[in-house]
mmCIF file of N, CA and C and ligand atoms in Angstrom:
data_model
loop_
_atom_site.group_PDB
_atom_site.id
_atom_site.type_symbol
_atom_site.label_atom_id
_atom_site.label_comp_id
_atom_site.label_asym_id
_atom_site.label_seq_id
_atom_site.Cartn_x
_atom_site.Cartn_y
_atom_site.Cartn_z
ATOM 1 N N UNK P 1 0.845 -1.203 0.000
ATOM 2 C CA UNK P 1 0.000 0.000 0.000
ATOM 3 C C UNK P 1 0.879 1.252 0.000
ATOM 4 N N UNK P 2 0.465 2.249 -0.764
ATOM 5 C CA UNK P 2 1.258 3.487 -0.815
ATOM 6 C C UNK P 2 1.062 4.282 0.465
ATOM 7 N N UNK P 3 2.022 5.146 0.727
ATOM 8 C CA UNK P 3 1.953 6.008 1.918
ATOM 9 C C UNK P 3 0.665 6.828 1.927
ATOM 10 N N UNK P 4 0.329 7.403 0.769
ATOM 11 C CA UNK P 4 -0.825 8.293 0.703
ATOM 12 C C UNK P 4 -2.128 7.547 0.957
ATOM 13 N N UNK P 5 -2.182 6.276 0.496
ATOM 14 C CA UNK P 5 -3.405 5.515 0.641
ATOM 15 C C UNK P 5 -3.588 4.927 2.024
ATOM 16 N N UNK P 6 -2.543 4.968 2.808
ATOM 17 C CA UNK P 6 -2.615 4.336 4.117
ATOM 18 C C UNK P 6 -3.480 5.160 5.073
ATOM 19 N N UNK P 7 -4.379 4.485 5.804
ATOM 20 C CA UNK P 7 -5.168 5.233 6.785
ATOM 21 C C UNK P 7 -4.262 5.736 7.903
ATOM 22 N N UNK P 8 -4.614 6.863 8.472
ATOM 23 C CA UNK P 8 -3.767 7.392 9.526
ATOM 24 C C UNK P 8 -4.104 6.715 10.858
ATOM 25 N N UNK P 9 -3.140 6.728 11.747
ATOM 26 C CA UNK P 9 -3.320 6.186 13.087
ATOM 27 C C UNK P 9 -3.379 7.354 14.060
ATOM 28 N N UNK P 10 -4.397 7.356 14.931
ATOM 29 C CA UNK P 10 -4.533 8.459 15.893
ATOM 30 C C UNK P 10 -3.680 8.182 17.129
ATOM 31 N N UNK P 11 -2.642 8.999 17.277
ATOM 32 C CA UNK P 11 -1.754 8.871 18.434
ATOM 33 C C UNK P 11 -1.970 10.083 19.338
ATOM 34 N N UNK P 12 -2.116 9.835 20.624
ATOM 35 C CA UNK P 12 -2.227 10.951 21.558
ATOM 36 C C UNK P 12 -1.024 10.949 22.491
ATOM 37 N N UNK P 13 -0.680 12.147 22.943
ATOM 38 C CA UNK P 13 0.437 12.262 23.870
ATOM 39 C C UNK P 13 0.252 13.481 24.741
ATOM 40 N N UNK P 14 0.965 13.514 25.854
ATOM 41 C CA UNK P 14 0.884 14.674 26.744
ATOM 42 C C UNK P 14 2.062 14.662 27.711
ATOM 43 N N UNK P 15 2.303 15.838 28.265
ATOM 44 C CA UNK P 15 3.294 15.894 29.328
ATOM 45 C C UNK P 15 2.691 15.227 30.563
ATOM 46 N N UNK P 16 3.434 15.123 31.648
ATOM 47 C CA UNK P 16 2.936 14.372 32.796
ATOM 48 C C UNK P 16 1.711 15.014 33.427
ATOM 49 N N UNK P 17 1.693 16.336 33.531
ATOM 50 C CA UNK P 17 0.564 16.998 34.192
ATOM 51 C C UNK P 17 -0.572 17.311 33.219
ATOM 52 N N UNK P 18 -0.356 17.162 31.923
ATOM 53 C CA UNK P 18 -1.419 17.364 30.941
ATOM 54 C C UNK P 18 -1.515 18.779 30.399
ATOM 55 N N UNK P 19 -0.611 19.662 30.804
ATOM 56 C CA UNK P 19 -0.669 21.038 30.310
ATOM 57 C C UNK P 19 -0.416 21.118 28.802
ATOM 58 N N UNK P 20 0.511 20.278 28.315
ATOM 59 C CA UNK P 20 0.792 20.230 26.878
ATOM 60 C C UNK P 20 0.338 18.856 26.366
ATOM 61 N N UNK P 21 -0.640 18.862 25.469
ATOM 62 C CA UNK P 21 -1.136 17.596 24.915
ATOM 63 C C UNK P 21 -1.101 17.679 23.399
ATOM 64 N N UNK P 22 -1.013 16.517 22.741
ATOM 65 C CA UNK P 22 -1.060 16.552 21.279
ATOM 66 C C UNK P 22 -1.858 15.395 20.711
ATOM 67 N N UNK P 23 -2.413 15.672 19.531
ATOM 68 C CA UNK P 23 -3.047 14.646 18.699
ATOM 69 C C UNK P 23 -2.236 14.544 17.430
ATOM 70 N N UNK P 24 -1.780 13.344 17.154
ATOM 71 C CA UNK P 24 -0.935 13.112 15.980
ATOM 72 C C UNK P 24 -1.649 12.141 15.050
ATOM 73 N N UNK P 25 -1.913 12.583 13.829
ATOM 74 C CA UNK P 25 -2.424 11.669 12.800
ATOM 75 C C UNK P 25 -1.219 11.106 12.076
ATOM 76 N N UNK P 26 -0.855 9.898 12.454
ATOM 77 C CA UNK P 26 0.378 9.264 11.975
ATOM 78 C C UNK P 26 0.125 8.591 10.634
ATOM 79 N N UNK P 27 0.877 8.983 9.614
ATOM 80 C CA UNK P 27 0.667 8.391 8.297
ATOM 81 C C UNK P 27 1.680 7.299 7.977
ATOM 82 N N UNK P 28 2.641 7.101 8.842
ATOM 83 C CA UNK P 28 3.600 6.016 8.635
ATOM 84 C C UNK P 28 3.015 4.689 9.096
ATOM 85 N N UNK P 29 3.819 3.652 9.015
ATOM 86 C CA UNK P 29 3.407 2.334 9.487
ATOM 87 C C UNK P 29 3.269 2.379 11.018
ATOM 88 N N UNK P 30 2.074 2.082 11.570
ATOM 89 C CA UNK P 30 1.888 2.191 13.023
ATOM 90 C C UNK P 30 2.639 1.123 13.814
ATOM 91 N N UNK P 31 3.119 0.072 13.108
ATOM 92 C CA UNK P 31 3.872 -0.966 13.828
ATOM 93 C C UNK P 31 5.366 -0.716 13.770
ATOM 94 N N UNK P 32 5.757 0.318 13.017
ATOM 95 C CA UNK P 32 7.186 0.605 12.830
ATOM 96 C C UNK P 32 7.422 2.095 13.021
ATOM 97 N N UNK P 33 7.330 2.547 14.243
ATOM 98 C CA UNK P 33 7.502 3.969 14.499
ATOM 99 C C UNK P 33 8.956 4.219 14.904
ATOM 100 N N UNK P 34 9.699 4.970 14.078
ATOM 101 C CA UNK P 34 11.096 5.213 14.447
ATOM 102 C C UNK P 34 11.175 6.049 15.722
ATOM 103 N N UNK P 35 12.084 5.729 16.591
ATOM 104 C CA UNK P 35 12.254 6.460 17.846
ATOM 105 C C UNK P 35 13.733 6.768 17.995
ATOM 106 N N UNK P 36 14.069 8.031 17.770
ATOM 107 C CA UNK P 36 15.473 8.424 17.712
ATOM 108 C C UNK P 36 15.931 8.993 19.054
ATOM 109 N N UNK P 37 16.792 8.250 19.710
ATOM 110 C CA UNK P 37 17.364 8.727 20.970
ATOM 111 C C UNK P 37 18.496 9.679 20.624
ATOM 112 N N UNK P 38 18.179 10.966 20.664
ATOM 113 C CA UNK P 38 19.143 11.979 20.244
ATOM 114 C C UNK P 38 20.262 12.079 21.270
ATOM 115 N N UNK P 39 21.488 12.266 20.761
ATOM 116 C CA UNK P 39 22.645 12.281 21.656
ATOM 117 C C UNK P 39 23.129 13.698 21.958
ATOM 118 N N UNK P 40 22.356 14.731 21.570
ATOM 119 C CA UNK P 40 22.796 16.089 21.901
ATOM 120 C C UNK P 40 22.740 16.265 23.418
ATOM 121 N N UNK P 41 23.389 17.293 23.925
ATOM 122 C CA UNK P 41 23.531 17.439 25.373
ATOM 123 C C UNK P 41 22.175 17.608 26.062
ATOM 124 N N UNK P 42 21.242 18.325 25.423
ATOM 125 C CA UNK P 42 19.917 18.521 26.028
ATOM 126 C C UNK P 42 19.168 17.192 26.103
ATOM 127 N N UNK P 43 19.134 16.463 24.978
ATOM 128 C CA UNK P 43 18.369 15.213 24.948
ATOM 129 C C UNK P 43 19.009 14.140 25.808
ATOM 130 N N UNK P 44 20.336 14.167 25.920
ATOM 131 C CA UNK P 44 21.000 13.210 26.801
ATOM 132 C C UNK P 44 20.546 13.434 28.236
ATOM 133 N N UNK P 45 20.429 14.702 28.641
ATOM 134 C CA UNK P 45 20.018 15.003 30.008
ATOM 135 C C UNK P 45 18.527 14.738 30.236
ATOM 136 N N UNK P 46 17.726 14.945 29.171
ATOM 137 C CA UNK P 46 16.274 14.775 29.294
ATOM 138 C C UNK P 46 15.807 13.371 28.933
ATOM 139 N N UNK P 47 16.669 12.578 28.304
ATOM 140 C CA UNK P 47 16.235 11.291 27.789
ATOM 141 C C UNK P 47 15.278 11.458 26.621
ATOM 142 N N UNK P 48 15.492 12.501 25.817
ATOM 143 C CA UNK P 48 14.599 12.797 24.692
ATOM 144 C C UNK P 48 14.699 11.762 23.581
ATOM 145 N N UNK P 49 13.556 11.192 23.199
ATOM 146 C CA UNK P 49 13.485 10.216 22.110
ATOM 147 C C UNK P 49 12.380 10.683 21.167
ATOM 148 N N UNK P 50 12.732 10.938 19.906
ATOM 149 C CA UNK P 50 11.861 11.702 19.016
ATOM 150 C C UNK P 50 11.396 10.904 17.820
ATOM 151 N N UNK P 51 10.209 11.255 17.339
ATOM 152 C CA UNK P 51 9.759 10.670 16.089
ATOM 153 C C UNK P 51 9.079 11.717 15.238
ATOM 154 N N UNK P 52 9.002 11.430 13.949
ATOM 155 C CA UNK P 52 8.298 12.302 13.012
ATOM 156 C C UNK P 52 8.010 11.497 11.760
ATOM 157 N N UNK P 53 7.059 11.992 10.989
ATOM 158 C CA UNK P 53 6.768 11.428 9.670
ATOM 159 C C UNK P 53 6.230 12.584 8.849
ATOM 160 N N UNK P 54 6.829 12.851 7.693
ATOM 161 C CA UNK P 54 6.507 14.086 6.966
ATOM 162 C C UNK P 54 5.040 14.194 6.539
ATOM 163 N N UNK P 55 4.361 13.064 6.327
ATOM 164 C CA UNK P 55 2.971 13.129 5.876
ATOM 165 C C UNK P 55 1.968 13.228 7.011
ATOM 166 N N UNK P 56 2.452 13.326 8.240
ATOM 167 C CA UNK P 56 1.554 13.307 9.392
ATOM 168 C C UNK P 56 1.086 14.708 9.758
ATOM 169 N N UNK P 57 0.090 14.742 10.657
ATOM 170 C CA UNK P 57 -0.536 16.008 11.040
ATOM 171 C C UNK P 57 -0.529 16.081 12.554
ATOM 172 N N UNK P 58 -0.102 17.227 13.087
ATOM 173 C CA UNK P 58 0.025 17.373 14.535
ATOM 174 C C UNK P 58 -0.778 18.563 15.033
ATOM 175 N N UNK P 59 -1.585 18.327 16.074
ATOM 176 C CA UNK P 59 -2.307 19.412 16.726
ATOM 177 C C UNK P 59 -1.920 19.409 18.196
ATOM 178 N N UNK P 60 -1.378 20.528 18.655
ATOM 179 C CA UNK P 60 -0.911 20.637 20.033
ATOM 180 C C UNK P 60 -1.892 21.517 20.807
ATOM 181 N N UNK P 61 -2.301 21.076 21.971
ATOM 182 C CA UNK P 61 -3.204 21.857 22.804
ATOM 183 C C UNK P 61 -2.500 22.211 24.106
ATOM 184 N N UNK P 62 -2.464 23.502 24.386
ATOM 185 C CA UNK P 62 -1.817 23.975 25.608
ATOM 186 C C UNK P 62 -2.889 24.540 26.537
ATOM 187 N N UNK P 63 -2.971 24.034 27.756
ATOM 188 C CA UNK P 63 -3.973 24.518 28.701
ATOM 189 C C UNK P 63 -3.576 25.884 29.251
ATOM 190 N N UNK P 64 -2.346 26.010 29.706
ATOM 191 C CA UNK P 64 -1.878 27.285 30.252
ATOM 192 C C UNK P 64 -0.544 27.670 29.618
ATOM 193 N N UNK P 65 -0.583 28.570 28.605
ATOM 194 C CA UNK P 65 0.652 28.942 27.891
ATOM 195 C C UNK P 65 1.703 29.557 28.812
ATOM 196 N N UNK P 66 1.263 30.142 29.942
ATOM 197 C CA UNK P 66 2.233 30.708 30.879
ATOM 198 C C UNK P 66 3.107 29.620 31.500
ATOM 199 N N UNK P 67 2.628 28.379 31.431
ATOM 200 C CA UNK P 67 3.377 27.261 32.010
ATOM 201 C C UNK P 67 4.094 26.439 30.936
ATOM 202 N N UNK P 68 4.420 27.092 29.824
ATOM 203 C CA UNK P 68 5.258 26.447 28.810
ATOM 204 C C UNK P 68 6.508 27.296 28.636
ATOM 205 N N UNK P 69 7.649 26.689 28.831
ATOM 206 C CA UNK P 69 8.910 27.408 28.688
ATOM 207 C C UNK P 69 9.548 27.032 27.359
ATOM 208 N N UNK P 70 9.635 27.986 26.413
ATOM 209 C CA UNK P 70 10.344 27.676 25.172
ATOM 210 C C UNK P 70 11.841 27.690 25.428
ATOM 211 N N UNK P 71 12.532 26.663 24.985
ATOM 212 C CA UNK P 71 13.960 26.566 25.264
ATOM 213 C C UNK P 71 14.730 26.335 23.966
ATOM 214 N N UNK P 72 15.751 27.169 23.755
ATOM 215 C CA UNK P 72 16.588 27.032 22.564
ATOM 216 C C UNK P 72 18.054 26.988 22.976
ATOM 217 N N UNK P 73 18.855 26.336 22.168
ATOM 218 C CA UNK P 73 20.297 26.321 22.438
ATOM 219 C C UNK P 73 21.007 26.016 21.119
ATOM 220 N N UNK P 74 22.327 26.001 21.162
ATOM 221 C CA UNK P 74 23.111 25.651 19.969
ATOM 222 C C UNK P 74 22.798 26.584 18.806
ATOM 223 N N UNK P 75 22.292 26.032 17.711
ATOM 224 C CA UNK P 75 22.010 26.846 16.523
ATOM 225 C C UNK P 75 20.750 27.696 16.707
ATOM 226 N N UNK P 76 19.992 27.456 17.773
ATOM 227 C CA UNK P 76 18.754 28.190 18.083
ATOM 228 C C UNK P 76 17.731 28.123 16.956
ATOM 229 N N UNK P 77 17.757 27.054 16.192
ATOM 230 C CA UNK P 77 16.787 26.915 15.108
ATOM 231 C C UNK P 77 15.593 26.078 15.552
ATOM 232 N N UNK P 78 15.739 25.338 16.651
ATOM 233 C CA UNK P 78 14.638 24.513 17.151
ATOM 234 C C UNK P 78 14.199 25.033 18.510
ATOM 235 N N UNK P 79 12.892 24.922 18.776
ATOM 236 C CA UNK P 79 12.349 25.333 20.064
ATOM 237 C C UNK P 79 11.804 24.109 20.797
ATOM 238 N N UNK P 80 12.334 23.856 21.974
ATOM 239 C CA UNK P 80 11.841 22.783 22.838
ATOM 240 C C UNK P 80 10.748 23.372 23.718
ATOM 241 N N UNK P 81 9.548 22.781 23.683
ATOM 242 C CA UNK P 81 8.433 23.288 24.476
ATOM 243 C C UNK P 81 8.383 22.506 25.783
ATOM 244 N N UNK P 82 8.995 23.089 26.806
ATOM 245 C CA UNK P 82 9.139 22.409 28.098
ATOM 246 C C UNK P 82 7.984 22.802 29.008
ATOM 247 N N UNK P 83 7.296 21.833 29.572
ATOM 248 C CA UNK P 83 6.248 22.155 30.530
ATOM 249 C C UNK P 83 6.897 22.655 31.815
ATOM 250 N N UNK P 84 6.536 23.886 32.202
ATOM 251 C CA UNK P 84 7.166 24.486 33.374
ATOM 252 C C UNK P 84 6.656 23.845 34.670
ATOM 253 N N UNK P 85 5.540 23.145 34.597
ATOM 254 C CA UNK P 85 4.998 22.533 35.816
ATOM 255 C C UNK P 85 5.592 21.157 36.071
ATOM 256 N N UNK P 86 5.658 20.305 35.027
ATOM 257 C CA UNK P 86 6.115 18.926 35.278
ATOM 258 C C UNK P 86 7.461 18.616 34.639
ATOM 259 N N UNK P 87 7.978 19.508 33.787
ATOM 260 C CA UNK P 87 9.328 19.327 33.260
ATOM 261 C C UNK P 87 9.439 18.478 32.008
ATOM 262 N N UNK P 88 8.310 17.935 31.523
ATOM 263 C CA UNK P 88 8.349 17.082 30.336
ATOM 264 C C UNK P 88 8.351 17.950 29.071
ATOM 265 N N UNK P 89 9.042 17.488 28.030
ATOM 266 C CA UNK P 89 9.099 18.192 26.745
ATOM 267 C C UNK P 89 8.454 17.317 25.673
ATOM 268 N N UNK P 90 7.146 17.485 25.429
ATOM 269 C CA UNK P 90 6.485 16.595 24.465
ATOM 270 C C UNK P 90 6.753 16.947 23.002
ATOM 271 N N UNK P 91 7.094 18.221 22.719
ATOM 272 C CA UNK P 91 7.133 18.700 21.338
ATOM 273 C C UNK P 91 8.337 19.609 21.106
ATOM 274 N N UNK P 92 8.929 19.480 19.934
ATOM 275 C CA UNK P 92 9.956 20.406 19.475
ATOM 276 C C UNK P 92 9.487 20.964 18.129
ATOM 277 N N UNK P 93 9.650 22.267 17.939
ATOM 278 C CA UNK P 93 9.250 22.853 16.662
ATOM 279 C C UNK P 93 10.417 23.594 16.022
ATOM 280 N N UNK P 94 10.288 23.779 14.709
ATOM 281 C CA UNK P 94 11.264 24.546 13.945
ATOM 282 C C UNK P 94 10.495 25.275 12.861
ATOM 283 N N UNK P 95 10.665 26.601 12.780
ATOM 284 C CA UNK P 95 9.970 27.356 11.744
ATOM 285 C C UNK P 95 10.877 27.511 10.539
ATOM 286 N N UNK P 96 10.399 27.048 9.391
ATOM 287 C CA UNK P 96 11.176 27.139 8.151
ATOM 288 C C UNK P 96 10.308 27.802 7.092
ATOM 289 N N UNK P 97 10.772 28.918 6.547
ATOM 290 C CA UNK P 97 10.024 29.658 5.519
ATOM 291 C C UNK P 97 8.584 29.915 5.957
ATOM 292 N N UNK P 98 8.393 30.313 7.204
ATOM 293 C CA UNK P 98 7.073 30.669 7.694
ATOM 294 C C UNK P 98 6.179 29.477 8.020
ATOM 295 N N UNK P 99 6.720 28.286 7.923
ATOM 296 C CA UNK P 99 5.930 27.089 8.199
ATOM 297 C C UNK P 99 6.527 26.358 9.404
ATOM 298 N N UNK P 100 5.627 25.792 10.225
ATOM 299 C CA UNK P 100 6.056 25.125 11.447
ATOM 300 C C UNK P 100 6.250 23.625 11.199
ATOM 301 N N UNK P 101 7.414 23.120 11.588
ATOM 302 C CA UNK P 101 7.708 21.682 11.506
ATOM 303 C C UNK P 101 7.928 21.176 12.920
ATOM 304 N N UNK P 102 7.724 19.871 13.116
ATOM 305 C CA UNK P 102 7.786 19.380 14.486
ATOM 306 C C UNK P 102 8.248 17.927 14.576
ATOM 307 N N UNK P 103 8.849 17.603 15.720
ATOM 308 C CA UNK P 103 9.024 16.210 16.138
ATOM 309 C C UNK P 103 8.371 16.076 17.517
ATOM 310 N N UNK P 104 7.923 14.871 17.836
ATOM 311 C CA UNK P 104 7.299 14.647 19.136
ATOM 312 C C UNK P 104 8.098 13.604 19.913
ATOM 313 N N UNK P 105 7.957 13.685 21.228
ATOM 314 C CA UNK P 105 8.685 12.818 22.142
ATOM 315 C C UNK P 105 7.898 11.518 22.333
ATOM 316 N N UNK P 106 8.458 10.391 21.915
ATOM 317 C CA UNK P 106 7.711 9.119 22.030
ATOM 318 C C UNK P 106 7.446 8.759 23.488
ATOM 319 N N UNK P 107 8.244 9.296 24.391
ATOM 320 C CA UNK P 107 8.024 9.018 25.824
ATOM 321 C C UNK P 107 6.762 9.710 26.341
ATOM 322 N N UNK P 108 6.224 10.657 25.560
ATOM 323 C CA UNK P 108 4.991 11.344 25.959
ATOM 324 C C UNK P 108 3.753 10.663 25.361
ATOM 325 N N UNK P 109 3.955 9.617 24.535
ATOM 326 C CA UNK P 109 2.807 8.913 23.934
ATOM 327 C C UNK P 109 1.954 8.277 25.026
ATOM 328 N N UNK P 110 0.633 8.266 24.779
ATOM 329 C CA UNK P 110 -0.303 7.693 25.748
ATOM 330 C C UNK P 110 -0.876 6.360 25.275
ATOM 331 N N UNK P 111 -0.924 6.144 23.972
ATOM 332 C CA UNK P 111 -1.692 5.009 23.463
ATOM 333 C C UNK P 111 -0.920 4.187 22.429
ATOM 334 N N UNK P 112 0.401 4.147 22.549
ATOM 335 C CA UNK P 112 1.207 3.377 21.601
ATOM 336 C C UNK P 112 1.923 2.256 22.349
ATOM 337 N N UNK P 113 1.765 1.053 21.841
ATOM 338 C CA UNK P 113 2.435 -0.105 22.425
ATOM 339 C C UNK P 113 3.952 0.028 22.212
ATOM 340 N N UNK P 114 4.708 -0.161 23.269
ATOM 341 C CA UNK P 114 6.161 0.039 23.206
ATOM 342 C C UNK P 114 6.833 -0.851 22.153
ATOM 343 N N UNK P 115 6.225 -1.993 21.814
ATOM 344 C CA UNK P 115 6.860 -2.873 20.825
ATOM 345 C C UNK P 115 6.834 -2.253 19.427
ATOM 346 N N UNK P 116 5.976 -1.241 19.211
ATOM 347 C CA UNK P 116 5.908 -0.584 17.900
ATOM 348 C C UNK P 116 7.006 0.463 17.729
ATOM 349 N N UNK P 117 7.695 0.796 18.792
ATOM 350 C CA UNK P 117 8.732 1.823 18.719
ATOM 351 C C UNK P 117 10.059 1.191 18.329
ATOM 352 N N UNK P 118 10.615 1.675 17.231
ATOM 353 C CA UNK P 118 11.923 1.184 16.771
ATOM 354 C C UNK P 118 12.993 2.123 17.308
ATOM 355 N N UNK P 119 13.474 1.808 18.483
ATOM 356 C CA UNK P 119 14.428 2.699 19.145
ATOM 357 C C UNK P 119 15.816 2.563 18.543
ATOM 358 N N UNK P 120 16.432 3.685 18.260
ATOM 359 C CA UNK P 120 17.785 3.683 17.717
ATOM 360 C C UNK P 120 18.477 4.972 18.122
ATOM 361 N N UNK P 121 19.778 4.913 18.369
ATOM 362 C CA UNK P 121 20.490 6.149 18.687
ATOM 363 C C UNK P 121 20.599 7.042 17.456
ATOM 364 N N UNK P 122 20.662 8.336 17.674
ATOM 365 C CA UNK P 122 20.808 9.273 16.562
ATOM 366 C C UNK P 122 21.751 10.389 16.984
ATOM 367 N N UNK P 123 22.632 10.765 16.077
ATOM 368 C CA UNK P 123 23.526 11.888 16.352
ATOM 369 C C UNK P 123 23.535 12.827 15.157
ATOM 370 N N UNK P 124 23.281 14.089 15.431
ATOM 371 C CA UNK P 124 23.296 15.090 14.362
ATOM 372 C C UNK P 124 24.446 16.056 14.571
ATOM 373 N N UNK P 125 25.402 15.626 15.363
ATOM 374 C CA UNK P 125 26.581 16.425 15.655
ATOM 375 C C UNK P 125 27.363 16.654 14.357
ATOM 376 N N UNK P 126 27.869 17.853 14.184
ATOM 377 C CA UNK P 126 28.710 18.115 13.022
ATOM 378 C C UNK P 126 27.934 18.517 11.778
ATOM 379 N N UNK P 127 26.601 18.454 11.861
ATOM 380 C CA UNK P 127 25.764 18.852 10.733
ATOM 381 C C UNK P 127 25.719 20.381 10.682
ATOM 382 N N UNK P 128 25.900 20.982 9.501
ATOM 383 C CA UNK P 128 25.816 22.443 9.462
ATOM 384 C C UNK P 128 24.356 22.888 9.428
ATOM 385 N N UNK P 129 24.108 24.173 9.653
ATOM 386 C CA UNK P 129 22.739 24.669 9.815
ATOM 387 C C UNK P 129 21.896 24.405 8.565
ATOM 388 N N UNK P 130 22.473 24.616 7.368
ATOM 389 C CA UNK P 130 21.712 24.436 6.136
ATOM 390 C C UNK P 130 21.241 22.993 5.962
ATOM 391 N N UNK P 131 22.139 22.036 6.207
ATOM 392 C CA UNK P 131 21.716 20.644 6.026
ATOM 393 C C UNK P 131 20.765 20.218 7.143
ATOM 394 N N UNK P 132 20.916 20.843 8.320
ATOM 395 C CA UNK P 132 19.997 20.563 9.426
ATOM 396 C C UNK P 132 18.565 21.006 9.079
ATOM 397 N N UNK P 133 18.456 22.225 8.549
ATOM 398 C CA UNK P 133 17.141 22.756 8.162
ATOM 399 C C UNK P 133 16.550 21.915 7.027
ATOM 400 N N UNK P 134 17.396 21.555 6.056
ATOM 401 C CA UNK P 134 16.915 20.752 4.920
ATOM 402 C C UNK P 134 16.414 19.391 5.395
ATOM 403 N N UNK P 135 17.110 18.790 6.344
ATOM 404 C CA UNK P 135 16.691 17.486 6.868
ATOM 405 C C UNK P 135 15.359 17.596 7.592
ATOM 406 N N UNK P 136 15.200 18.655 8.395
ATOM 407 C CA UNK P 136 13.931 18.831 9.119
ATOM 408 C C UNK P 136 12.771 19.020 8.148
ATOM 409 N N UNK P 137 13.006 19.814 7.100
ATOM 410 C CA UNK P 137 11.975 20.069 6.099
ATOM 411 C C UNK P 137 11.539 18.759 5.431
ATOM 412 N N UNK P 138 12.488 17.870 5.251
ATOM 413 C CA UNK P 138 12.248 16.569 4.616
ATOM 414 C C UNK P 138 11.552 15.584 5.554
ATOM 415 N N UNK P 139 12.000 15.529 6.797
ATOM 416 C CA UNK P 139 11.609 14.424 7.680
ATOM 417 C C UNK P 139 10.628 14.787 8.781
ATOM 418 N N UNK P 140 10.593 16.046 9.192
ATOM 419 C CA UNK P 140 9.748 16.389 10.336
ATOM 420 C C UNK P 140 8.281 16.467 9.919
ATOM 421 N N UNK P 141 7.399 16.442 10.896
ATOM 422 C CA UNK P 141 5.960 16.572 10.652
ATOM 423 C C UNK P 141 5.724 17.954 10.049
ATOM 424 N N UNK P 142 5.066 17.989 8.884
ATOM 425 C CA UNK P 142 4.974 19.249 8.147
ATOM 426 C C UNK P 142 3.637 19.964 8.272
ATOM 427 N N UNK P 143 2.723 19.408 9.061
ATOM 428 C CA UNK P 143 1.406 20.035 9.253
ATOM 429 C C UNK P 143 1.190 20.161 10.748
ATOM 430 N N UNK P 144 1.528 21.346 11.276
ATOM 431 C CA UNK P 144 1.582 21.538 12.729
ATOM 432 C C UNK P 144 0.789 22.778 13.127
ATOM 433 N N UNK P 145 -0.037 22.648 14.144
ATOM 434 C CA UNK P 145 -0.735 23.828 14.673
ATOM 435 C C UNK P 145 -0.828 23.740 16.182
ATOM 436 N N UNK P 146 -0.718 24.919 16.816
ATOM 437 C CA UNK P 146 -0.869 25.015 18.259
ATOM 438 C C UNK P 146 -2.219 25.653 18.565
ATOM 439 N N UNK P 147 -2.921 25.087 19.517
ATOM 440 C CA UNK P 147 -4.195 25.664 19.932
ATOM 441 C C UNK P 147 -4.153 25.968 21.418
ATOM 442 N N UNK P 148 -4.869 27.010 21.782
ATOM 443 C CA UNK P 148 -4.972 27.404 23.172
ATOM 444 C C UNK P 148 -6.322 26.912 23.673
ATOM 445 N N UNK P 149 -6.320 26.138 24.725
ATOM 446 C CA UNK P 149 -7.577 25.523 25.184
ATOM 447 C C UNK P 149 -8.490 26.515 25.890
ATOM 448 N N UNK P 150 -7.950 27.694 26.227
ATOM 449 C CA UNK P 150 -8.791 28.660 26.961
ATOM 450 C C UNK P 150 -9.765 29.372 26.036
HETATM 451 ZN ZN1 ZN Z 201 3.278 19.226 32.367
#
């Protein structure tokens, strides 16, 4: 079956306290979800494990935006959305040409069987900014919106 013809899988996720929640319409194979354990200094400290699929659709709902801390480092091209109440980072975004791209933290998933996660280490060290942006444009979730629940 082609990627386009495949029905999407509804994946939900949230930080521990529920302030940041997401609905992900996953267009990849639901039994083979890549889970990239990033080796950058932030993800090493947070245990960040990320996934994305370019044909998928992500809707993020924030209950209290005052309790979301945007965090950037290094090239400052990506924003980590850290819940200020519970410390979990469910979503990372990157704005490219006015469009929002995203990866989500598989550890924040609520309804995915762990056997479907294909965990593998990933290192993007040494990548220059241009190839980093090009890779995100290619691989990250390309349909992303944030909603305020209030
Ligand atoms: Zn939280």
